[in-house]
Coordinates of C-alpha atoms and ligand atoms in Angstrom, one line a residue:
Chain H
M1 CA 82.2 105.1 96.7
G2 CA 84.9 107.9 95.7
M3 CA 88.3 108.4 97.8
Y4 CA 88.4 111.8 96.1
G5 CA 89.3 114.5 98.2
E6 CA 90.0 112.2 101.5
L7 CA 93.2 111.6 100.2
G8 CA 94.8 115.1 100.5
D9 CA 96.6 115.9 97.0
M10 CA 94.7 114.4 94.4
T11 CA 96.7 115.7 91.5
E12 CA 99.9 113.8 92.8
I13 CA 98.1 111.0 93.5
L14 CA 96.5 111.2 89.9
D15 CA 99.9 112.1 88.4
E16 CA 101.2 108.9 90.1
Y17 CA 98.4 106.6 88.5
V18 CA 99.2 108.1 85.1
I19 CA 102.7 107.2 84.9
E20 CA 102.2 103.8 86.9
T21 CA 99.0 102.9 84.7
N22 CA 100.9 103.6 81.3
E23 CA 104.0 101.5 82.4
L24 CA 101.6 98.8 83.5
I25 CA 100.3 99.2 79.8
E26 CA 103.5 98.8 78.8
Q27 CA 104.6 95.8 80.2
L28 CA 101.3 94.0 79.7
Y29 CA 102.0 94.8 75.3
Q30 CA 105.0 93.2 76.2
D31 CA 104.0 90.3 77.9
L32 CA 101.1 89.8 76.0
A33 CA 103.3 89.0 73.1
L34 CA 105.3 87.1 74.4
M35 CA 102.1 84.9 75.2
R36 CA 101.6 84.3 71.9
T37 CA 105.0 82.4 71.4
Q38 CA 105.3 80.8 75.1
I39 CA 103.7 80.7 78.2
S40 CA 105.3 80.0 81.7
D41 CA 103.5 80.3 85.3
E42 CA 105.9 83.8 85.9
L43 CA 104.4 85.5 82.4
V44 CA 101.0 84.4 83.2
N45 CA 101.5 85.9 87.0
R46 CA 103.3 88.7 85.8
I47 CA 99.9 89.9 83.2
F48 CA 97.2 89.1 85.9
R49 CA 99.5 91.1 88.6
S50 CA 99.4 94.0 86.0
F51 CA 96.3 93.9 85.5
H52 CA 95.3 93.3 89.8
T53 CA 97.2 96.4 90.4
I54 CA 95.0 98.8 87.8
K55 CA 92.2 97.0 89.3
G56 CA 93.3 98.7 92.7
I57 CA 94.9 101.6 92.1
S58 CA 91.3 102.7 89.8
G59 CA 89.3 101.7 92.4
F60 CA 90.7 104.9 94.5
L61 CA 90.5 106.8 92.3
S62 CA 86.5 105.6 91.5
F63 CA 87.0 104.4 87.5
D64 CA 84.7 101.7 87.9
E65 CA 84.9 101.1 84.5
C66 CA 88.6 100.9 84.8
T67 CA 87.9 98.6 87.7
G68 CA 85.4 96.3 85.9
L69 CA 87.3 95.3 83.0
A70 CA 90.8 94.3 85.2
H71 CA 88.7 93.2 87.1
A72 CA 87.1 90.8 84.1
S73 CA 90.6 90.3 82.5
E74 CA 91.8 88.8 85.8
D75 CA 89.0 86.4 85.4
L76 CA 90.6 85.4 82.3
L77 CA 93.7 84.9 83.4
N78 CA 93.3 83.1 86.9
K79 CA 91.1 80.7 84.5
I80 CA 94.5 80.2 82.6
R81 CA 97.0 80.2 85.7
N82 CA 94.0 77.4 86.7
A83 CA 95.2 75.3 83.0
E84 CA 91.2 75.5 82.9
M85 CA 92.0 78.0 79.4
T86 CA 95.0 77.8 77.2
P87 CA 95.7 81.1 76.1
D88 CA 94.9 81.0 72.2
Q89 CA 95.3 84.0 69.6
K90 CA 91.5 84.7 70.7
I91 CA 91.8 84.9 74.1
I92 CA 95.3 87.4 73.7
D93 CA 93.7 89.4 71.6
V94 CA 90.3 90.2 74.2
L95 CA 93.3 91.2 76.6
W96 CA 95.2 93.0 74.2
E97 CA 92.0 94.9 73.3
S98 CA 91.7 95.9 77.3
V99 CA 94.9 97.0 77.4
D100 CA 94.1 99.3 74.2
W101 CA 90.9 100.4 76.5
F102 CA 93.7 101.3 79.3
K103 CA 96.1 103.5 76.8
M104 CA 93.2 105.2 76.0
F105 CA 91.3 105.9 79.1
V106 CA 94.3 106.8 80.6
G107 CA 95.1 108.9 77.8
D108 CA 92.3 111.8 78.5
V109 CA 92.1 110.9 81.9
G110 CA 92.3 114.6 82.8
N111 CA 89.5 115.3 80.7
R112 CA 87.7 112.5 80.7
V113 CA 83.7 113.1 80.5
E114 CA 81.7 110.6 83.0
G115 CA 80.4 107.7 82.0
A116 CA 81.6 108.3 78.6
Y117 CA 83.7 105.1 77.8
N118 CA 81.9 102.0 77.7
T119 CA 83.8 99.0 78.0
S120 CA 80.5 96.7 78.0
P121 CA 81.9 95.0 74.0
L122 CA 85.0 94.2 75.8
K123 CA 83.3 92.8 78.9
N124 CA 81.0 90.2 76.7
A125 CA 83.5 88.9 75.0
I126 CA 85.4 88.3 78.0
A127 CA 82.0 86.3 79.5
D128 CA 81.7 84.5 76.3
L129 CA 85.4 83.3 76.2
L130 CA 84.6 82.3 80.0
Q131 CA 81.4 80.8 79.6
S132 CA 83.1 78.8 76.2
T133 CA 85.5 76.9 78.7
S134 CA 82.6 75.9 80.5
R135 CA 79.3 75.0 78.2
P136 CA 78.4 71.6 79.3
M137 CA 78.8 69.3 76.2
L138 CA 76.0 66.7 77.4
D139 CA 73.5 65.6 75.3
S140 CA 70.4 66.3 77.3
S141 CA 69.4 62.9 77.7
E142 CA 71.8 62.3 80.1
A143 CA 70.9 65.2 82.1
T144 CA 70.6 63.8 85.9
S145 CA 68.6 65.0 88.5
A146 CA 71.6 66.3 90.3
Q147 CA 70.6 69.1 88.6
V148 CA 67.8 70.5 90.5
K149 CA 69.1 69.0 93.7
P150 CA 70.4 72.2 95.2
K151 CA 73.6 71.4 97.3
L152 CA 75.7 73.4 99.6
S153 CA 79.2 74.6 98.5
I154 CA 82.0 75.5 100.7
P155 CA 84.8 77.8 99.9
Q156 CA 88.3 75.7 100.2
F157 CA 89.3 77.5 102.7
A158 CA 90.1 76.9 106.0
A159 CA 88.6 77.9 109.4
G160 CA 91.0 80.3 111.8
F161 CA 88.7 83.3 110.6
P162 CA 89.0 87.2 113.0
E163 CA 85.2 88.2 114.1
D164 CA 85.7 91.2 111.4
L165 CA 85.9 89.1 108.4
I166 CA 82.4 87.7 108.8
D167 CA 81.3 91.4 107.7
Q168 CA 83.4 90.6 104.4
F169 CA 82.3 87.0 103.7
V170 CA 78.4 87.8 102.2
M171 CA 76.5 84.7 101.7
D172 CA 75.9 84.9 98.7
I173 CA 73.6 83.4 97.0
T174 CA 74.5 82.1 93.3
H175 CA 74.8 79.6 90.7
S176 CA 78.1 77.9 91.6
E177 CA 81.1 79.0 90.0
S178 CA 82.6 77.0 87.3
R179 CA 84.0 73.8 88.7
S180 CA 86.1 73.5 86.0
Q181 CA 86.7 70.5 83.8
L182 CA 89.5 68.8 84.7
G183 CA 90.0 66.6 81.2
V184 CA 93.9 67.2 80.5
A185 CA 94.0 69.6 77.6
G186 CA 91.8 68.5 74.9
K187 CA 89.9 66.1 76.5
K188 CA 85.9 66.6 77.3
P189 CA 85.7 67.6 80.4
S190 CA 83.6 65.6 83.1
R191 CA 79.8 65.7 82.4
I192 CA 78.9 65.4 86.2
T193 CA 81.4 68.4 87.0
E194 CA 79.6 70.1 83.9
Q195 CA 76.1 69.3 85.6
K196 CA 77.0 70.6 89.3
R197 CA 77.8 74.2 87.6
L198 CA 73.9 74.8 87.6
V199 CA 73.3 73.5 90.8
P200 CA 72.4 76.5 92.5
T201 CA 74.7 77.0 95.7
I202 CA 75.3 79.3 99.1
R203 CA 79.1 79.3 99.7
V204 CA 79.5 80.0 103.7
E205 CA 82.7 80.1 105.6
V206 CA 84.4 77.5 107.0
Q207 CA 84.0 79.3 110.2
R208 CA 80.5 79.2 110.7
L209 CA 80.9 75.9 109.9
D210 CA 82.6 74.7 112.7
K211 CA 80.8 76.6 115.0
L212 CA 77.3 74.4 114.1
M213 CA 79.4 71.3 114.3
N214 CA 80.4 71.9 117.5
L215 CA 77.0 72.9 118.7
A216 CA 75.6 69.6 117.0
D217 CA 78.5 67.9 118.9
E218 CA 77.0 69.5 121.8
L219 CA 73.9 69.0 121.3
V220 CA 74.6 65.1 120.8
L221 CA 76.4 65.1 124.6
E222 CA 73.4 66.4 125.9
K223 CA 71.0 64.5 124.6
D224 CA 72.6 61.7 125.7
R225 CA 72.7 63.0 129.5
L226 CA 69.1 63.7 128.6
L227 CA 68.6 60.1 128.3
Q228 CA 70.2 59.2 131.3
L229 CA 68.2 61.4 133.2
S230 CA 64.9 60.1 132.0
Q231 CA 65.7 56.8 132.6
R232 CA 66.6 57.1 135.7
L233 CA 63.3 59.4 136.4
A234 CA 61.0 56.3 134.7
N235 CA 63.0 54.0 137.1
D236 CA 61.8 56.0 140.1
L237 CA 58.8 57.0 139.1
P238 CA 57.3 54.6 136.7
E239 CA 53.9 55.3 136.3
H240 CA 54.3 59.1 136.7
P241 CA 52.9 60.9 133.5
T242 CA 55.9 63.0 133.4
A243 CA 58.4 60.5 133.1
I244 CA 56.3 58.6 130.3
E245 CA 56.2 61.9 128.1
L246 CA 59.5 62.5 128.8
G247 CA 60.9 58.7 127.6
L248 CA 58.2 59.7 124.2
L249 CA 60.1 62.9 123.7
N250 CA 63.8 61.6 124.2
T251 CA 63.0 58.8 121.6
S252 CA 62.3 61.9 118.9
L253 CA 64.7 63.7 119.8
G254 CA 67.8 61.6 120.1
P255 CA 67.5 60.8 116.7
M256 CA 66.8 64.3 115.5
A257 CA 70.3 65.6 116.9
T258 CA 71.8 62.9 115.3
A259 CA 71.1 63.2 111.7
I260 CA 72.0 66.8 112.7
Q261 CA 75.3 66.2 113.6
D262 CA 75.4 64.4 110.7
S263 CA 74.1 66.7 108.4
V264 CA 76.4 69.5 109.4
L265 CA 79.7 66.7 108.9
Q266 CA 78.1 66.3 105.2
L267 CA 78.4 70.6 105.1
R268 CA 82.1 70.6 105.7
L269 CA 82.5 67.9 102.8
V270 CA 84.2 69.2 99.4
P271 CA 84.7 67.4 95.9
I272 CA 87.8 66.3 95.3
A273 CA 87.8 68.5 92.3
T274 CA 89.3 71.1 93.6
V275 CA 92.2 69.8 94.4
F276 CA 92.5 68.0 90.7
R277 CA 92.0 70.7 89.2
K278 CA 96.2 71.4 89.6
F279 CA 97.2 68.5 88.4
P280 CA 97.0 68.3 84.6
R281 CA 99.0 71.3 84.5
I282 CA 101.4 70.3 87.1
V283 CA 102.0 66.7 85.2
R284 CA 102.2 68.3 81.8
D285 CA 104.7 71.0 82.9
M286 CA 107.0 67.8 84.7
A287 CA 106.5 65.3 81.6
R288 CA 107.8 68.0 79.5
E289 CA 111.1 69.3 82.1
M290 CA 111.9 65.4 81.6
D291 CA 111.1 64.3 78.3
K292 CA 108.6 61.9 78.8
A293 CA 105.8 61.4 77.3
I294 CA 103.0 60.9 79.7
E295 CA 98.9 60.9 79.4
L296 CA 97.3 62.0 83.2
V297 CA 93.5 60.6 82.9
I298 CA 91.2 61.2 85.9
S299 CA 88.2 60.4 87.3
G300 CA 86.4 60.2 90.7
E301 CA 86.3 64.0 90.8
D302 CA 83.1 64.4 92.4
T303 CA 84.1 62.4 95.0
E304 CA 83.6 64.5 98.9
L305 CA 86.3 64.5 101.6
D306 CA 86.2 67.0 105.1
H307 CA 87.3 70.2 103.5
S308 CA 90.4 70.1 106.1
V309 CA 91.7 66.9 104.6
I310 CA 90.7 68.7 101.5
K311 CA 93.4 71.0 101.9
A312 CA 96.4 69.2 103.0
I313 CA 96.3 66.2 100.7
G314 CA 97.6 68.6 97.5
D315 CA 100.8 68.3 98.5
P316 CA 101.3 64.5 99.2
M317 CA 99.3 64.2 96.2
I318 CA 101.8 65.9 93.9
H319 CA 104.8 64.4 95.8
L320 CA 103.1 61.2 94.6
L321 CA 102.7 62.5 90.8
R322 CA 105.9 63.5 91.0
N323 CA 107.1 60.2 91.8
A324 CA 105.6 58.8 89.2
I325 CA 107.1 61.3 86.6
V326 CA 110.2 60.6 86.8
H327 CA 110.9 57.3 88.9
G328 CA 107.8 55.3 87.5
I329 CA 106.8 56.3 83.7
E330 CA 109.7 55.5 81.4
T331 CA 111.5 57.6 78.6
T332 CA 109.7 56.9 75.5
E333 CA 112.9 54.9 74.0
S334 CA 112.7 52.4 76.6
R335 CA 109.2 51.9 76.8
R336 CA 109.5 51.1 73.3
S337 CA 112.2 48.6 73.7
K338 CA 110.0 47.4 76.5
G339 CA 107.1 46.4 73.7
K340 CA 105.5 49.1 75.5
S341 CA 103.1 51.9 74.1
P342 CA 105.2 54.6 73.8
R343 CA 102.9 57.0 75.8
G344 CA 103.0 56.6 79.5
I345 CA 99.8 56.6 81.5
I346 CA 99.2 58.2 85.0
S347 CA 95.6 58.2 86.5
L348 CA 94.2 59.4 89.8
D349 CA 90.6 58.0 90.9
A350 CA 89.1 58.9 94.2
Y351 CA 85.8 57.0 95.3
Q352 CA 84.1 55.9 98.4
E353 CA 84.3 52.2 99.7
G354 CA 82.4 51.7 102.7
A355 CA 83.2 54.0 105.7
Q356 CA 86.5 55.0 103.5
I357 CA 87.8 57.5 100.6
V358 CA 90.1 55.9 98.5
I359 CA 92.8 57.6 96.1
L360 CA 94.2 56.0 93.8
I361 CA 97.4 57.4 92.0
K362 CA 98.4 54.8 89.6
D363 CA 101.3 54.0 87.0
D364 CA 101.7 51.9 83.8
G365 CA 105.6 52.5 84.4
A366 CA 108.4 50.1 85.7
G367 CA 107.3 49.4 88.7
I368 CA 109.2 49.0 91.5
D369 CA 111.9 46.5 92.3
P370 CA 112.2 44.7 94.9
A371 CA 115.8 43.8 95.0
K372 CA 116.9 47.6 94.4
I373 CA 115.0 48.8 97.3
L374 CA 116.4 46.3 99.4
A375 CA 119.7 46.4 98.0
K376 CA 119.6 50.7 99.0
S377 CA 117.9 50.0 102.3
I378 CA 120.7 47.8 103.4
E379 CA 123.6 50.3 101.8
K380 CA 121.5 53.3 103.8
G381 CA 121.2 51.1 106.8
I382 CA 117.7 51.1 107.2
V383 CA 117.9 47.3 107.6
S384 CA 120.3 45.0 108.1
S385 CA 121.1 41.9 105.5
H386 CA 120.2 39.4 108.3
E387 CA 116.9 41.4 108.8
A388 CA 116.7 41.7 104.8
S389 CA 116.6 37.8 104.5
N390 CA 113.0 36.8 106.2
M391 CA 111.4 39.6 104.4
K392 CA 108.6 39.5 102.1
P393 CA 108.6 41.2 98.4
Q394 CA 105.2 43.7 100.1
E395 CA 107.3 44.0 103.0
I396 CA 110.7 45.3 101.1
I397 CA 108.3 47.8 98.7
D398 CA 107.1 49.1 101.7
L399 CA 110.7 50.3 103.3
I400 CA 110.7 53.3 100.9
F401 CA 108.4 54.6 103.0
R402 CA 111.0 54.6 106.0
P403 CA 112.7 57.9 107.2
G404 CA 115.9 58.5 105.1
F405 CA 115.0 56.4 102.0
S406 CA 115.5 57.6 99.2
T407 CA 115.4 56.0 95.8
T408 CA 116.7 59.2 93.8
E409 CA 119.6 57.8 92.0
K410 CA 120.5 61.5 90.1
I411 CA 119.2 64.9 91.2
T412 CA 116.7 66.1 88.9
D413 CA 115.3 69.0 88.7
V414 CA 111.8 67.9 89.4
S415 CA 112.0 65.5 91.8
G416 CA 116.1 66.7 93.6
R417 CA 113.5 68.4 96.3
G418 CA 114.8 65.9 99.1
V419 CA 111.3 65.2 100.0
G420 CA 111.4 61.8 100.8
M421 CA 108.2 59.4 101.0
D422 CA 108.4 59.3 104.5
I423 CA 106.8 63.0 104.3
V424 CA 104.2 61.7 102.4
N425 CA 103.7 59.0 105.2
T426 CA 103.3 60.8 107.6
N427 CA 101.4 63.6 105.9
V428 CA 98.9 62.1 105.1
S429 CA 98.5 59.9 108.7
E430 CA 98.4 63.4 110.5
L431 CA 94.7 63.9 108.4
G432 CA 94.1 60.0 109.7
G433 CA 94.4 58.8 106.5
L434 CA 97.1 55.6 105.2
V435 CA 99.1 54.9 102.3
E436 CA 99.8 51.8 100.7
I437 CA 101.8 50.4 97.8
E438 CA 101.0 48.0 94.9
S439 CA 103.6 47.6 92.2
E440 CA 104.2 45.0 89.7
I441 CA 107.7 44.9 87.7
N442 CA 107.2 46.5 84.3
I443 CA 103.6 46.4 85.0
G444 CA 102.9 49.4 87.0
S445 CA 102.9 50.9 90.5
V446 CA 99.6 52.2 92.2
F447 CA 99.9 54.4 95.6
I448 CA 96.3 53.8 97.6
I449 CA 95.1 56.3 100.0
K450 CA 92.9 55.8 102.2
F451 CA 90.5 57.9 104.6
P452 CA 88.1 57.6 106.7
L453 CA 85.2 59.0 105.5
R454 CA 83.8 60.9 109.3
R455 CA 87.3 62.7 110.5
N456 CA 88.0 63.3 114.3
T457 CA 86.3 66.7 114.7
L458 CA 87.6 67.0 118.2
T459 CA 91.6 67.9 116.2
D460 CA 89.6 70.5 114.0
S461 CA 87.3 71.9 116.3
M462 CA 90.8 72.4 118.3
K463 CA 91.6 74.3 116.0
V464 CA 89.5 76.7 115.8
G465 CA 89.6 80.4 117.5
V466 CA 93.5 80.2 117.2
H467 CA 92.9 83.7 115.8
E468 CA 91.1 85.5 119.0
Chain B
M1 CA 98.8 105.5 118.3
S2 CA 100.4 109.1 116.1
D3 CA 104.2 108.8 118.0
M4 CA 104.4 104.8 116.0
K5 CA 106.2 104.1 113.5
V6 CA 104.7 102.6 110.4
L7 CA 106.1 100.1 107.6
F8 CA 104.2 100.2 104.7
V9 CA 104.6 97.6 102.0
D10 CA 103.4 97.8 98.2
D11 CA 104.7 97.4 94.4
S12 CA 102.5 100.4 93.1
P13 CA 103.8 103.7 93.8
T14 CA 100.0 104.5 93.5
M15 CA 99.1 102.7 96.1
R16 CA 102.2 104.1 98.2
R17 CA 100.9 107.2 97.5
I18 CA 97.9 106.8 98.6
I19 CA 98.4 104.8 101.7
A20 CA 101.2 107.6 103.1
N21 CA 98.7 110.1 102.7
S22 CA 96.2 108.0 104.1
L23 CA 98.6 107.4 107.0
I24 CA 99.3 110.9 107.7
K25 CA 95.4 111.7 107.6
I26 CA 95.3 109.9 110.2
G27 CA 98.2 111.3 111.9
F28 CA 101.3 108.9 111.6
S29 CA 104.1 110.7 110.6
D30 CA 106.7 108.4 111.6
L31 CA 106.9 106.3 107.7
V32 CA 108.7 103.7 106.1
A33 CA 107.9 102.4 103.0
A34 CA 109.1 99.5 101.1
E35 CA 108.4 98.2 97.0
N36 CA 108.2 94.0 97.7
G37 CA 108.9 91.6 100.4
V38 CA 112.6 92.1 100.6
D39 CA 113.2 95.0 100.1
A40 CA 110.8 95.3 103.6
L41 CA 113.0 92.9 104.7
N42 CA 115.9 95.5 104.3
K43 CA 114.7 98.3 105.7
L44 CA 113.5 96.0 109.2
K45 CA 117.5 95.6 109.5
D46 CA 118.7 98.8 110.2
T47 CA 115.4 100.1 111.0
D48 CA 112.5 98.7 114.2
V49 CA 109.0 99.6 113.2
D50 CA 105.5 99.7 115.4
L51 CA 102.9 98.6 112.2
I52 CA 103.8 96.9 109.1
I53 CA 100.9 97.0 106.4
T54 CA 101.4 94.7 103.6
D55 CA 100.5 94.5 99.7
W56 CA 99.3 91.1 99.2
N57 CA 100.0 90.7 95.2
M58 CA 103.5 91.7 95.1
P59 CA 106.8 90.6 92.4
E60 CA 110.0 89.6 94.3
M61 CA 108.5 88.5 97.6
N62 CA 105.1 88.5 97.8
G63 CA 102.8 89.7 101.4
E64 CA 102.4 86.0 101.9
K65 CA 105.6 85.5 102.1
L66 CA 106.7 88.4 103.8
V67 CA 104.6 87.2 107.1
I68 CA 105.4 84.1 107.2
K69 CA 109.2 86.1 107.4
L70 CA 108.1 88.3 109.6
R71 CA 106.6 86.0 111.5
E72 CA 109.6 83.6 112.5
N73 CA 111.9 86.4 113.5
P74 CA 112.0 87.3 117.1
R75 CA 111.7 90.6 116.5
Y76 CA 108.3 90.7 114.4
K77 CA 106.8 88.0 115.7
D78 CA 104.2 90.5 117.4
T79 CA 104.2 93.0 115.9
P80 CA 101.0 94.2 114.5
I81 CA 100.2 93.2 111.0
L82 CA 97.9 94.7 108.6
V83 CA 98.0 92.9 104.7
V84 CA 95.8 94.8 101.9
T85 CA 94.0 93.2 100.1
T86 CA 91.0 93.5 96.8
R87 CA 87.6 92.7 96.7
G88 CA 86.6 89.2 96.0
M89 CA 90.1 87.6 97.0
Q90 CA 88.6 86.4 100.4
E91 CA 91.6 83.6 99.8
D92 CA 94.0 85.3 100.3
V93 CA 92.7 87.0 103.7
V94 CA 92.0 83.7 104.9
A95 CA 95.6 82.7 104.4
A96 CA 96.9 86.2 105.3
V97 CA 94.9 85.7 108.8
R98 CA 96.5 81.8 109.1
I99 CA 99.9 82.6 108.6
G100 CA 99.7 85.4 111.7
A101 CA 98.3 88.5 109.7
D102 CA 96.1 90.1 112.3
G103 CA 94.2 92.5 110.0
Y104 CA 93.1 92.7 106.3
M105 CA 91.9 95.7 104.5
V106 CA 90.2 95.6 101.4
K107 CA 90.6 98.2 98.5
P108 CA 89.6 100.8 98.1
F109 CA 89.7 101.9 101.6
S110 CA 89.2 105.2 102.9
P111 CA 91.4 106.9 105.9
E112 CA 89.2 106.3 108.1
V113 CA 88.3 102.6 107.2
L114 CA 92.5 102.7 107.5
K115 CA 91.9 104.3 111.2
Q116 CA 89.4 101.9 111.9
K117 CA 91.0 98.4 110.9
I118 CA 94.3 100.0 112.6
K119 CA 93.0 100.5 115.9
G120 CA 91.4 97.2 115.8
I121 CA 94.7 95.6 115.7
L122 CA 96.2 97.8 118.5
K123 CA 93.8 97.0 121.2
Ligands
MG1 MG1 100.4 94.6 94.2

C-alpha cells in the first residue's frame, strides 16, 4: 500500500526521513547503552517512542521491513514497560542489533534493492525472547480442562466508540495474547494464567457487547409482557388451543431469554489479572523509593469482574497499595526491633464469595492504631471528643474514610499526593462496591473491597452512545 | 473547507511534512505546525484554528493530555480534533475518543483517507 507519489515531493520526504531516522538511531544507541546500567519508565518510554516513530514514518514510505522490525521491537519494549520482562543483556543485544539493522537500511536507502534486506533472523530472535517469557511452567499432568474450553475475552477498553471504529476492530480469532505472568520478579508465573494463553479467544469490542446486552435486557422485558398477555388470554379463553400452545411456548421462551441475558453478562467479564499485572512494578519502585524491603504476593488473578469495574478499580487499588507501603510496612530496622522478618509482605487476592467479588489488599505491617486515629480525628474536627468517648475501635478505624482525614505526618514523594482514603471509598462506591478495614497493631491491616457480581447494567448502557 | 485553518501536531519532522503535504494536496493552505502538546497550546495562544490534527505518542505533552487540555478550554471545547495513531494501538483510539477527540486516523494513510476523515468529523 504505497503512498508513493500521492504525497507530493517524495525526495523531500525521503530526505527528511533519512535525517530523522538517523537521529532516532543515535538516540536509540545512547538509550540502549544507558539501559544496560539503569532502567526507568522515562527511558523505556523514550526507547519505545523512537521505535514507534520509525515504524510510523516507514509505513508512509512502504518500507515494510522497517515497519515489521520496529513493530517487533516495540513488542519487546511493551513487555518491559509492563514489567513482564526485565531488560537483560540478551534483550538489549537484540534491540541493539535491530538498531544496527535500521542504520544499515537507512544508510543505503537511496539505492536500495527491493527485498534485499532480510529481517527474519532478528524478528525470530525477538519472537523467541517474547516466547521465553511466556512459556508454560507446568508439568503436563497438571493441565486441566480449561485448556480445551474456548473462552471469550474482551479487550480492556470501555464503551464510547464512534460508528466508524467498528471497521477498525476486525474480529480477530487468535490465541489469547499473553495474559502475562503476574509473579513478582523472579517468581514462577501462575499456572492457570499460563494455561489461558493457550485457549483460543476472540476479541470483541465492548460496544458490540453493550448493544447485545441492551437487546438482551429488552428481550427479557418483552418476554415478561408476552407472559402476562398469554396468561390473560388463558384466563379469558381457557380451552382455546392457541392459548394453550402460547402458554407452552412461554415456558420455554422464558428461561431462554433469561439465559441469553446471563450469557451476555458473562461475556463482559474480564480477569482481574489485567489490573494486577501493573502492580509488581509499582510496588517494586515505591518500595525502593521508601527504602523498604517488600515482597508482593499475588493470587486470584483469574477472578473475573465486569469490564467497567476492571477499568475503574486500578486507581483506588494503587492508592491502597501505596498506603500499605508508606504507612503499613515498617522500615527494616523497626521490623527487626519488633522481632518481625525484615522483609514486609503485601498480598493481593481476589475471589468470588456468593454473589460478591472480594478483593483483599493485606500487609503485615504496623497496623492502624485506633488511639492515633482518634487523636487525629478530634484534632481535625472530624469527631467531637464527646462523640469519640462512645466509639468502638472498629468505628474509629473507619474514620480514615471520612473526608479531610489523612494520617500522613510528613509529605513523602510517593504518598504526598493529597488523595485521601475518602476518595478510594467514593470511587469504589461509585462502582457499586464498598471498602472495609480490618487491622491489628503490629500484625497488619487488610483492606477488603467488595463488589456485587452483577452490576447494575442500566448505568452502563446509559454511558454508551455518548459519542455519536 | 479549504479556507479552514488547521493545526497539526507531531513530534516527527517527517510526519509533519507528510501531513502538511497531504493537507495541501486535499486543498488546505492555512496550516500551523506544532511539535508536541506544549508547543500546540503555545501556538493556540495567538491564533484560532478550525481543525486540530494530533499525533498520540509525543514527548513533553502527548496527544492524550493535549486533547484533555483542549476540551477543558471553552475556546476549544468544540473544535474538531482528529487523532493520528498507529495500527495495533486500538486502546489509544478508544482512549482518544473517550476524552473527546472526534475521529482518528491510522498511519500510514493516504491524502484521500485524510480527506474523508476530515469530512467525516466536520459534518
Ligand atoms: Mg509520535
